[in-house]
Amino acid sequence: MWTCPKCGREFKRTNQGHYCGKAPETVDEYIESQIPEARVHIAGLRDILLRCVPDVTERIAWSMPVYKKDSRSVSFAACKKHISLYIDEAVLEIVRPQLIDFTIKKNAVYLPYDQALPEAVIETIVKHSFDEK
């Protein structure tokens, strides 16, 4: 077992990634709490989501931004070296050929901070995720 020196929580893995302290209540708070590299990517993702799906609901759940419309959702989380963009597996299969330069694990696409956001692909992901034409 490993105990986080900041918050005192115990984890099975050493240096387990987690959120210490009080969870943010808004996406603005979430963005502000991240490292500068993450802020740029998060702001870019947020802009794409709000532009492509104007009536999407934005909130914090599981200490990360979640965008929901009807029963569909997209979420993302800032990690040490990348943003994990969580999407439906069916949508992932549609866009997988366009994501050959990115790591994909289960239903997450890793968007590294040292690469520009693939805006066109993210727009396609968002449109398919929310059935926006």
PDB file of N, CA and C in Angstrom, residues 15-109:
ATOM      1  N   ASN A  15       2.585   5.916  -5.977  1.00  0.00           N
ATOM      2  CA  ASN A  15       2.389   7.151  -6.736  1.00  0.00           C
ATOM      3  C   ASN A  15       1.131   7.126  -7.602  1.00  0.00           C
ATOM      4  N   GLN A  16       0.108   6.479  -7.116  1.00  0.00           N
ATOM      5  CA  GLN A  16      -1.167   6.403  -7.829  1.00  0.00           C
ATOM      6  C   GLN A  16      -1.666   7.807  -8.143  1.00  0.00           C
ATOM      7  N   GLY A  17      -2.008   8.057  -9.400  1.00  0.00           N
ATOM      8  CA  GLY A  17      -2.580   9.337  -9.777  1.00  0.00           C
ATOM      9  C   GLY A  17      -3.956   9.495  -9.158  1.00  0.00           C
ATOM     10  N   HIS A  18      -4.232  10.645  -8.590  1.00  0.00           N
ATOM     11  CA  HIS A  18      -5.530  10.913  -7.978  1.00  0.00           C
ATOM     12  C   HIS A  18      -5.659  12.408  -7.736  1.00  0.00           C
ATOM     13  N   TYR A  19      -6.808  12.814  -7.278  1.00  0.00           N
ATOM     14  CA  TYR A  19      -7.056  14.222  -6.999  1.00  0.00           C
ATOM     15  C   TYR A  19      -6.988  14.433  -5.492  1.00  0.00           C
ATOM     16  N   CYS A  20      -6.033  15.235  -5.067  1.00  0.00           N
ATOM     17  CA  CYS A  20      -5.912  15.560  -3.640  1.00  0.00           C
ATOM     18  C   CYS A  20      -6.791  16.773  -3.325  1.00  0.00           C
ATOM     19  N   GLY A  21      -7.334  16.776  -2.184  1.00  0.00           N
ATOM     20  CA  GLY A  21      -8.056  17.962  -1.730  1.00  0.00           C
ATOM     21  C   GLY A  21      -9.491  18.015  -2.213  1.00  0.00           C
ATOM     22  N   LYS A  22     -10.046  19.212  -2.139  1.00  0.00           N
ATOM     23  CA  LYS A  22     -11.429  19.447  -2.501  1.00  0.00           C
ATOM     24  C   LYS A  22     -11.569  19.425  -4.023  1.00  0.00           C
ATOM     25  N   ALA A  23     -12.533  18.692  -4.515  1.00  0.00           N
ATOM     26  CA  ALA A  23     -12.770  18.615  -5.957  1.00  0.00           C
ATOM     27  C   ALA A  23     -13.303  19.951  -6.466  1.00  0.00           C
ATOM     28  N   PRO A  24     -12.930  20.332  -7.687  1.00  0.00           N
ATOM     29  CA  PRO A  24     -13.460  21.579  -8.240  1.00  0.00           C
ATOM     30  C   PRO A  24     -14.962  21.475  -8.447  1.00  0.00           C
ATOM     31  N   GLU A  25     -15.635  22.596  -8.353  1.00  0.00           N
ATOM     32  CA  GLU A  25     -17.085  22.602  -8.534  1.00  0.00           C
ATOM     33  C   GLU A  25     -17.494  23.013  -9.932  1.00  0.00           C
ATOM     34  N   THR A  26     -16.609  23.700 -10.656  1.00  0.00           N
ATOM     35  CA  THR A  26     -16.905  24.138 -12.017  1.00  0.00           C
ATOM     36  C   THR A  26     -15.738  23.780 -12.935  1.00  0.00           C
ATOM     37  N   VAL A  27     -16.014  23.807 -14.228  1.00  0.00           N
ATOM     38  CA  VAL A  27     -14.945  23.534 -15.195  1.00  0.00           C
ATOM     39  C   VAL A  27     -13.902  24.644 -15.137  1.00  0.00           C
ATOM     40  N   ASP A  28     -14.312  25.871 -14.893  1.00  0.00           N
ATOM     41  CA  ASP A  28     -13.343  26.968 -14.749  1.00  0.00           C
ATOM     42  C   ASP A  28     -12.378  26.688 -13.598  1.00  0.00           C
ATOM     43  N   GLU A  29     -12.897  26.215 -12.467  1.00  0.00           N
ATOM     44  CA  GLU A  29     -12.031  25.854 -11.333  1.00  0.00           C
ATOM     45  C   GLU A  29     -11.107  24.701 -11.707  1.00  0.00           C
ATOM     46  N   TYR A  30     -11.637  23.734 -12.448  1.00  0.00           N
ATOM     47  CA  TYR A  30     -10.834  22.595 -12.875  1.00  0.00           C
ATOM     48  C   TYR A  30      -9.669  23.070 -13.751  1.00  0.00           C
ATOM     49  N   ILE A  31      -9.966  23.920 -14.719  1.00  0.00           N
ATOM     50  CA  ILE A  31      -8.925  24.427 -15.615  1.00  0.00           C
ATOM     51  C   ILE A  31      -7.867  25.178 -14.814  1.00  0.00           C
ATOM     52  N   GLU A  32      -8.307  26.041 -13.925  1.00  0.00           N
ATOM     53  CA  GLU A  32      -7.377  26.863 -13.135  1.00  0.00           C
ATOM     54  C   GLU A  32      -6.457  26.017 -12.260  1.00  0.00           C
ATOM     55  N   SER A  33      -6.908  24.838 -11.857  1.00  0.00           N
ATOM     56  CA  SER A  33      -6.111  23.994 -10.959  1.00  0.00           C
ATOM     57  C   SER A  33      -5.053  23.156 -11.692  1.00  0.00           C
ATOM     58  N   GLN A  34      -5.041  23.219 -13.015  1.00  0.00           N
ATOM     59  CA  GLN A  34      -4.127  22.380 -13.797  1.00  0.00           C
ATOM     60  C   GLN A  34      -2.825  23.114 -14.153  1.00  0.00           C
ATOM     61  N   ILE A  35      -1.842  22.324 -14.582  1.00  0.00           N
ATOM     62  CA  ILE A  35      -0.578  22.903 -15.044  1.00  0.00           C
ATOM     63  C   ILE A  35      -0.836  23.662 -16.344  1.00  0.00           C
ATOM     64  N   PRO A  36       0.003  24.639 -16.689  1.00  0.00           N
ATOM     65  CA  PRO A  36      -0.231  25.451 -17.892  1.00  0.00           C
ATOM     66  C   PRO A  36      -0.412  24.642 -19.178  1.00  0.00           C
ATOM     67  N   GLU A  37       0.374  23.581 -19.358  1.00  0.00           N
ATOM     68  CA  GLU A  37       0.253  22.775 -20.574  1.00  0.00           C
ATOM     69  C   GLU A  37      -1.140  22.154 -20.680  1.00  0.00           C
ATOM     70  N   ALA A  38      -1.661  21.702 -19.561  1.00  0.00           N
ATOM     71  CA  ALA A  38      -2.986  21.086 -19.547  1.00  0.00           C
ATOM     72  C   ALA A  38      -4.070  22.121 -19.807  1.00  0.00           C
ATOM     73  N   ARG A  39      -3.907  23.307 -19.285  1.00  0.00           N
ATOM     74  CA  ARG A  39      -4.917  24.353 -19.444  1.00  0.00           C
ATOM     75  C   ARG A  39      -5.190  24.643 -20.915  1.00  0.00           C
ATOM     76  N   VAL A  40      -4.136  24.696 -21.708  1.00  0.00           N
ATOM     77  CA  VAL A  40      -4.286  24.988 -23.142  1.00  0.00           C
ATOM     78  C   VAL A  40      -5.130  23.907 -23.813  1.00  0.00           C
ATOM     79  N   HIS A  41      -4.825  22.640 -23.532  1.00  0.00           N
ATOM     80  CA  HIS A  41      -5.569  21.537 -24.138  1.00  0.00           C
ATOM     81  C   HIS A  41      -7.016  21.489 -23.631  1.00  0.00           C
ATOM     82  N   ILE A  42      -7.210  21.690 -22.344  1.00  0.00           N
ATOM     83  CA  ILE A  42      -8.565  21.656 -21.783  1.00  0.00           C
ATOM     84  C   ILE A  42      -9.411  22.770 -22.378  1.00  0.00           C
ATOM     85  N   ALA A  43      -8.850  23.958 -22.448  1.00  0.00           N
ATOM     86  CA  ALA A  43      -9.593  25.084 -23.019  1.00  0.00           C
ATOM     87  C   ALA A  43      -9.944  24.810 -24.479  1.00  0.00           C
ATOM     88  N   GLY A  44      -9.024  24.202 -25.216  1.00  0.00           N
ATOM     89  CA  GLY A  44      -9.288  23.853 -26.608  1.00  0.00           C
ATOM     90  C   GLY A  44     -10.403  22.829 -26.742  1.00  0.00           C
ATOM     91  N   LEU A  45     -10.359  21.787 -25.911  1.00  0.00           N
ATOM     92  CA  LEU A  45     -11.416  20.777 -25.928  1.00  0.00           C
ATOM     93  C   LEU A  45     -12.765  21.390 -25.574  1.00  0.00           C
ATOM     94  N   ARG A  46     -12.760  22.217 -24.555  1.00  0.00           N
ATOM     95  CA  ARG A  46     -13.997  22.860 -24.110  1.00  0.00           C
ATOM     96  C   ARG A  46     -14.583  23.722 -25.228  1.00  0.00           C
ATOM     97  N   ASP A  47     -13.741  24.493 -25.884  1.00  0.00           N
ATOM     98  CA  ASP A  47     -14.208  25.352 -26.977  1.00  0.00           C
ATOM     99  C   ASP A  47     -14.845  24.530 -28.099  1.00  0.00           C
ATOM    100  N   ILE A  48     -14.202  23.425 -28.467  1.00  0.00           N
ATOM    101  CA  ILE A  48     -14.729  22.574 -29.525  1.00  0.00           C
ATOM    102  C   ILE A  48     -16.086  22.002 -29.119  1.00  0.00           C
ATOM    103  N   LEU A  49     -16.174  21.486 -27.896  1.00  0.00           N
ATOM    104  CA  LEU A  49     -17.434  20.905 -27.418  1.00  0.00           C
ATOM    105  C   LEU A  49     -18.561  21.924 -27.422  1.00  0.00           C
ATOM    106  N   LEU A  50     -18.305  23.100 -26.886  1.00  0.00           N
ATOM    107  CA  LEU A  50     -19.356  24.110 -26.794  1.00  0.00           C
ATOM    108  C   LEU A  50     -19.720  24.678 -28.166  1.00  0.00           C
ATOM    109  N   ARG A  51     -18.769  24.722 -29.084  1.00  0.00           N
ATOM    110  CA  ARG A  51     -19.043  25.222 -30.435  1.00  0.00           C
ATOM    111  C   ARG A  51     -19.847  24.197 -31.247  1.00  0.00           C
ATOM    112  N   CYS A  52     -19.470  22.929 -31.145  1.00  0.00           N
ATOM    113  CA  CYS A  52     -20.126  21.876 -31.939  1.00  0.00           C
ATOM    114  C   CYS A  52     -21.485  21.464 -31.381  1.00  0.00           C
ATOM    115  N   VAL A  53     -21.651  21.567 -30.074  1.00  0.00           N
ATOM    116  CA  VAL A  53     -22.909  21.154 -29.419  1.00  0.00           C
ATOM    117  C   VAL A  53     -23.326  22.269 -28.451  1.00  0.00           C
ATOM    118  N   PRO A  54     -23.917  23.327 -28.985  1.00  0.00           N
ATOM    119  CA  PRO A  54     -24.236  24.493 -28.151  1.00  0.00           C
ATOM    120  C   PRO A  54     -25.134  24.209 -26.960  1.00  0.00           C
ATOM    121  N   ASP A  55     -25.983  23.189 -27.032  1.00  0.00           N
ATOM    122  CA  ASP A  55     -26.905  22.913 -25.928  1.00  0.00           C
ATOM    123  C   ASP A  55     -26.426  21.786 -25.012  1.00  0.00           C
ATOM    124  N   VAL A  56     -25.143  21.487 -25.054  1.00  0.00           N
ATOM    125  CA  VAL A  56     -24.584  20.456 -24.182  1.00  0.00           C
ATOM    126  C   VAL A  56     -24.513  20.993 -22.750  1.00  0.00           C
ATOM    127  N   THR A  57     -24.672  20.106 -21.780  1.00  0.00           N
ATOM    128  CA  THR A  57     -24.588  20.472 -20.370  1.00  0.00           C
ATOM    129  C   THR A  57     -23.174  20.214 -19.876  1.00  0.00           C
ATOM    130  N   GLU A  58     -22.587  21.207 -19.238  1.00  0.00           N
ATOM    131  CA  GLU A  58     -21.220  21.116 -18.724  1.00  0.00           C
ATOM    132  C   GLU A  58     -21.267  21.018 -17.206  1.00  0.00           C
ATOM    133  N   ARG A  59     -20.545  20.020 -16.652  1.00  0.00           N
ATOM    134  CA  ARG A  59     -20.499  19.894 -15.196  1.00  0.00           C
ATOM    135  C   ARG A  59     -19.253  19.128 -14.794  1.00  0.00           C
ATOM    136  N   ILE A  60     -19.018  19.068 -13.492  1.00  0.00           N
ATOM    137  CA  ILE A  60     -17.919  18.270 -12.947  1.00  0.00           C
ATOM    138  C   ILE A  60     -18.517  17.002 -12.352  1.00  0.00           C
ATOM    139  N   ALA A  61     -17.963  15.866 -12.727  1.00  0.00           N
ATOM    140  CA  ALA A  61     -18.340  14.574 -12.146  1.00  0.00           C
ATOM    141  C   ALA A  61     -17.064  13.744 -12.069  1.00  0.00           C
ATOM    142  N   TRP A  62     -16.914  12.980 -11.030  1.00  0.00           N
ATOM    143  CA  TRP A  62     -15.701  12.195 -10.813  1.00  0.00           C
ATOM    144  C   TRP A  62     -14.457  13.089 -10.862  1.00  0.00           C
ATOM    145  N   SER A  63     -14.602  14.321 -10.397  1.00  0.00           N
ATOM    146  CA  SER A  63     -13.533  15.326 -10.348  1.00  0.00           C
ATOM    147  C   SER A  63     -12.973  15.678 -11.720  1.00  0.00           C
ATOM    148  N   MET A  64     -13.791  15.566 -12.770  1.00  0.00           N
ATOM    149  CA  MET A  64     -13.350  15.954 -14.111  1.00  0.00           C
ATOM    150  C   MET A  64     -14.519  16.530 -14.896  1.00  0.00           C
ATOM    151  N   PRO A  65     -14.229  17.299 -15.953  1.00  0.00           N
ATOM    152  CA  PRO A  65     -15.294  17.868 -16.781  1.00  0.00           C
ATOM    153  C   PRO A  65     -16.052  16.789 -17.553  1.00  0.00           C
ATOM    154  N   VAL A  66     -17.370  16.882 -17.513  1.00  0.00           N
ATOM    155  CA  VAL A  66     -18.244  15.969 -18.241  1.00  0.00           C
ATOM    156  C   VAL A  66     -19.233  16.825 -19.030  1.00  0.00           C
ATOM    157  N   TYR A  67     -19.414  16.455 -20.300  1.00  0.00           N
ATOM    158  CA  TYR A  67     -20.335  17.158 -21.180  1.00  0.00           C
ATOM    159  C   TYR A  67     -21.418  16.170 -21.570  1.00  0.00           C
ATOM    160  N   LYS A  68     -22.671  16.530 -21.316  1.00  0.00           N
ATOM    161  CA  LYS A  68     -23.763  15.587 -21.501  1.00  0.00           C
ATOM    162  C   LYS A  68     -24.908  16.240 -22.264  1.00  0.00           C
ATOM    163  N   LYS A  69     -25.520  15.422 -23.111  1.00  0.00           N
ATOM    164  CA  LYS A  69     -26.735  15.826 -23.816  1.00  0.00           C
ATOM    165  C   LYS A  69     -27.577  14.569 -23.957  1.00  0.00           C
ATOM    166  N   ASP A  70     -28.776  14.615 -23.434  1.00  0.00           N
ATOM    167  CA  ASP A  70     -29.649  13.442 -23.393  1.00  0.00           C
ATOM    168  C   ASP A  70     -28.902  12.324 -22.663  1.00  0.00           C
ATOM    169  N   SER A  71     -28.758  11.162 -23.274  1.00  0.00           N
ATOM    170  CA  SER A  71     -28.076  10.061 -22.594  1.00  0.00           C
ATOM    171  C   SER A  71     -26.623   9.898 -23.043  1.00  0.00           C
ATOM    172  N   ARG A  72     -26.118  10.824 -23.809  1.00  0.00           N
ATOM    173  CA  ARG A  72     -24.761  10.728 -24.348  1.00  0.00           C
ATOM    174  C   ARG A  72     -23.827  11.671 -23.606  1.00  0.00           C
ATOM    175  N   SER A  73     -22.559  11.265 -23.512  1.00  0.00           N
ATOM    176  CA  SER A  73     -21.601  12.134 -22.822  1.00  0.00           C
ATOM    177  C   SER A  73     -20.191  11.958 -23.363  1.00  0.00           C
ATOM    178  N   VAL A  74     -19.384  12.972 -23.107  1.00  0.00           N
ATOM    179  CA  VAL A  74     -17.951  12.993 -23.380  1.00  0.00           C
ATOM    180  C   VAL A  74     -17.316  13.616 -22.150  1.00  0.00           C
ATOM    181  N   SER A  75     -16.190  13.078 -21.734  1.00  0.00           N
ATOM    182  CA  SER A  75     -15.497  13.662 -20.582  1.00  0.00           C
ATOM    183  C   SER A  75     -13.995  13.620 -20.835  1.00  0.00           C
ATOM    184  N   PHE A  76     -13.272  14.362 -20.025  1.00  0.00           N
ATOM    185  CA  PHE A  76     -11.823  14.335 -20.140  1.00  0.00           C
ATOM    186  C   PHE A  76     -11.189  14.658 -18.803  1.00  0.00           C
ATOM    187  N   ALA A  77      -9.931  14.226 -18.673  1.00  0.00           N
ATOM    188  CA  ALA A  77      -9.198  14.450 -17.432  1.00  0.00           C
ATOM    189  C   ALA A  77      -7.757  14.788 -17.753  1.00  0.00           C
ATOM    190  N   ALA A  78      -7.217  15.721 -16.987  1.00  0.00           N
ATOM    191  CA  ALA A  78      -5.811  16.093 -17.130  1.00  0.00           C
ATOM    192  C   ALA A  78      -4.953  15.081 -16.385  1.00  0.00           C
ATOM    193  N   CYS A  79      -3.962  14.558 -17.064  1.00  0.00           N
ATOM    194  CA  CYS A  79      -3.002  13.632 -16.460  1.00  0.00           C
ATOM    195  C   CYS A  79      -1.632  14.297 -16.479  1.00  0.00           C
ATOM    196  N   LYS A  80      -0.616  13.574 -16.059  1.00  0.00           N
ATOM    197  CA  LYS A  80       0.712  14.165 -15.943  1.00  0.00           C
ATOM    198  C   LYS A  80       1.265  14.665 -17.287  1.00  0.00           C
ATOM    199  N   LYS A  81       1.094  13.877 -18.348  1.00  0.00           N
ATOM    200  CA  LYS A  81       1.683  14.222 -19.640  1.00  0.00           C
ATOM    201  C   LYS A  81       0.674  14.327 -20.781  1.00  0.00           C
ATOM    202  N   HIS A  82      -0.595  14.100 -20.481  1.00  0.00           N
ATOM    203  CA  HIS A  82      -1.604  14.115 -21.529  1.00  0.00           C
ATOM    204  C   HIS A  82      -2.995  14.379 -20.951  1.00  0.00           C
ATOM    205  N   ILE A  83      -3.929  14.638 -21.855  1.00  0.00           N
ATOM    206  CA  ILE A  83      -5.345  14.693 -21.515  1.00  0.00           C
ATOM    207  C   ILE A  83      -5.943  13.359 -21.944  1.00  0.00           C
ATOM    208  N   SER A  84      -6.723  12.731 -21.097  1.00  0.00           N
ATOM    209  CA  SER A  84      -7.467  11.536 -21.470  1.00  0.00           C
ATOM    210  C   SER A  84      -8.866  11.972 -21.871  1.00  0.00           C
ATOM    211  N   LEU A  85      -9.202  11.748 -23.134  1.00  0.00           N
ATOM    212  CA  LEU A  85     -10.523  12.083 -23.661  1.00  0.00           C
ATOM    213  C   LEU A  85     -11.339  10.798 -23.695  1.00  0.00           C
ATOM    214  N   TYR A  86     -12.414  10.747 -22.914  1.00  0.00           N
ATOM    215  CA  TYR A  86     -13.234   9.544 -22.785  1.00  0.00           C
ATOM    216  C   TYR A  86     -14.464   9.649 -23.679  1.00  0.00           C
ATOM    217  N   ILE A  87     -14.587   8.684 -24.600  1.00  0.00           N
ATOM    218  CA  ILE A  87     -15.691   8.694 -25.558  1.00  0.00           C
ATOM    219  C   ILE A  87     -16.289   7.291 -25.653  1.00  0.00           C
ATOM    220  N   ASP A  88     -17.455   7.212 -26.257  1.00  0.00           N
ATOM    221  CA  ASP A  88     -18.119   5.935 -26.465  1.00  0.00           C
ATOM    222  C   ASP A  88     -17.264   5.050 -27.384  1.00  0.00           C
ATOM    223  N   GLU A  89     -17.201   3.768 -27.086  1.00  0.00           N
ATOM    224  CA  GLU A  89     -16.371   2.855 -27.875  1.00  0.00           C
ATOM    225  C   GLU A  89     -16.827   2.769 -29.329  1.00  0.00           C
ATOM    226  N   ALA A  90     -18.123   2.892 -29.605  1.00  0.00           N
ATOM    227  CA  ALA A  90     -18.618   2.857 -30.984  1.00  0.00           C
ATOM    228  C   ALA A  90     -18.100   4.061 -31.771  1.00  0.00           C
ATOM    229  N   VAL A  91     -18.065   5.212 -31.128  1.00  0.00           N
ATOM    230  CA  VAL A  91     -17.520   6.416 -31.776  1.00  0.00           C
ATOM    231  C   VAL A  91     -16.019   6.247 -31.990  1.00  0.00           C
ATOM    232  N   LEU A  92     -15.355   5.677 -31.011  1.00  0.00           N
ATOM    233  CA  LEU A  92     -13.915   5.444 -31.128  1.00  0.00           C
ATOM    234  C   LEU A  92     -13.596   4.589 -32.353  1.00  0.00           C
ATOM    235  N   GLU A  93     -14.389   3.576 -32.607  1.00  0.00           N
ATOM    236  CA  GLU A  93     -14.145   2.719 -33.769  1.00  0.00           C
ATOM    237  C   GLU A  93     -14.306   3.488 -35.076  1.00  0.00           C
ATOM    238  N   ILE A  94     -15.210   4.452 -35.114  1.00  0.00           N
ATOM    239  CA  ILE A  94     -15.417   5.265 -36.317  1.00  0.00           C
ATOM    240  C   ILE A  94     -14.188   6.118 -36.603  1.00  0.00           C
ATOM    241  N   VAL A  95     -13.598   6.712 -35.573  1.00  0.00           N
ATOM    242  CA  VAL A  95     -12.491   7.658 -35.771  1.00  0.00           C
ATOM    243  C   VAL A  95     -11.105   7.048 -35.576  1.00  0.00           C
ATOM    244  N   ARG A  96     -11.028   5.787 -35.204  1.00  0.00           N
ATOM    245  CA  ARG A  96      -9.732   5.139 -34.937  1.00  0.00           C
ATOM    246  C   ARG A  96      -8.717   5.344 -36.066  1.00  0.00           C
ATOM    247  N   PRO A  97      -9.096   5.227 -37.348  1.00  0.00           N
ATOM    248  CA  PRO A  97      -8.103   5.427 -38.407  1.00  0.00           C
ATOM    249  C   PRO A  97      -7.478   6.830 -38.414  1.00  0.00           C
ATOM    250  N   GLN A  98      -8.196   7.801 -37.882  1.00  0.00           N
ATOM    251  CA  GLN A  98      -7.686   9.177 -37.842  1.00  0.00           C
ATOM    252  C   GLN A  98      -6.816   9.433 -36.610  1.00  0.00           C
ATOM    253  N   LEU A  99      -6.707   8.437 -35.731  1.00  0.00           N
ATOM    254  CA  LEU A  99      -5.985   8.602 -34.468  1.00  0.00           C
ATOM    255  C   LEU A  99      -4.731   7.733 -34.388  1.00  0.00           C
ATOM    256  N   ILE A 100      -4.137   7.404 -35.531  1.00  0.00           N
ATOM    257  CA  ILE A 100      -2.986   6.494 -35.532  1.00  0.00           C
ATOM    258  C   ILE A 100      -1.776   7.079 -34.813  1.00  0.00           C
ATOM    259  N   ASP A 101      -1.711   8.394 -34.687  1.00  0.00           N
ATOM    260  CA  ASP A 101      -0.582   9.032 -34.003  1.00  0.00           C
ATOM    261  C   ASP A 101      -0.803   9.182 -32.503  1.00  0.00           C
ATOM    262  N   PHE A 102      -1.911   8.640 -31.989  1.00  0.00           N
ATOM    263  CA  PHE A 102      -2.252   8.801 -30.583  1.00  0.00           C
ATOM    264  C   PHE A 102      -2.431   7.454 -29.901  1.00  0.00           C
ATOM    265  N   THR A 103      -2.175   7.418 -28.603  1.00  0.00           N
ATOM    266  CA  THR A 103      -2.401   6.215 -27.809  1.00  0.00           C
ATOM    267  C   THR A 103      -3.884   6.119 -27.494  1.00  0.00           C
ATOM    268  N   ILE A 104      -4.422   4.908 -27.631  1.00  0.00           N
ATOM    269  CA  ILE A 104      -5.827   4.652 -27.325  1.00  0.00           C
ATOM    270  C   ILE A 104      -5.870   3.475 -26.358  1.00  0.00           C
ATOM    271  N   LYS A 105      -6.585   3.643 -25.252  1.00  0.00           N
ATOM    272  CA  LYS A 105      -6.777   2.571 -24.281  1.00  0.00           C
ATOM    273  C   LYS A 105      -8.246   2.515 -23.918  1.00  0.00           C
ATOM    274  N   LYS A 106      -8.844   1.366 -24.154  1.00  0.00           N
ATOM    275  CA  LYS A 106     -10.280   1.152 -23.941  1.00  0.00           C
ATOM    276  C   LYS A 106     -11.062   2.250 -24.646  1.00  0.00           C
ATOM    277  N   ASN A 107     -11.715   3.127 -23.889  1.00  0.00           N
ATOM    278  CA  ASN A 107     -12.506   4.193 -24.503  1.00  0.00           C
ATOM    279  C   ASN A 107     -11.850   5.566 -24.318  1.00  0.00           C
ATOM    280  N   ALA A 108     -10.539   5.591 -24.115  1.00  0.00           N
ATOM    281  CA  ALA A 108      -9.828   6.857 -23.899  1.00  0.00           C
ATOM    282  C   ALA A 108      -8.803   7.107 -24.994  1.00  0.00           C
ATOM    283  N   VAL A 109      -8.770   8.338 -25.450  1.00  0.00           N
ATOM    284  CA  VAL A 109      -7.750   8.790 -26.385  1.00  0.00           C
ATOM    285  C   VAL A 109      -6.814   9.695 -25.605  1.00  0.00           C
TER     286      VAL A 109
END
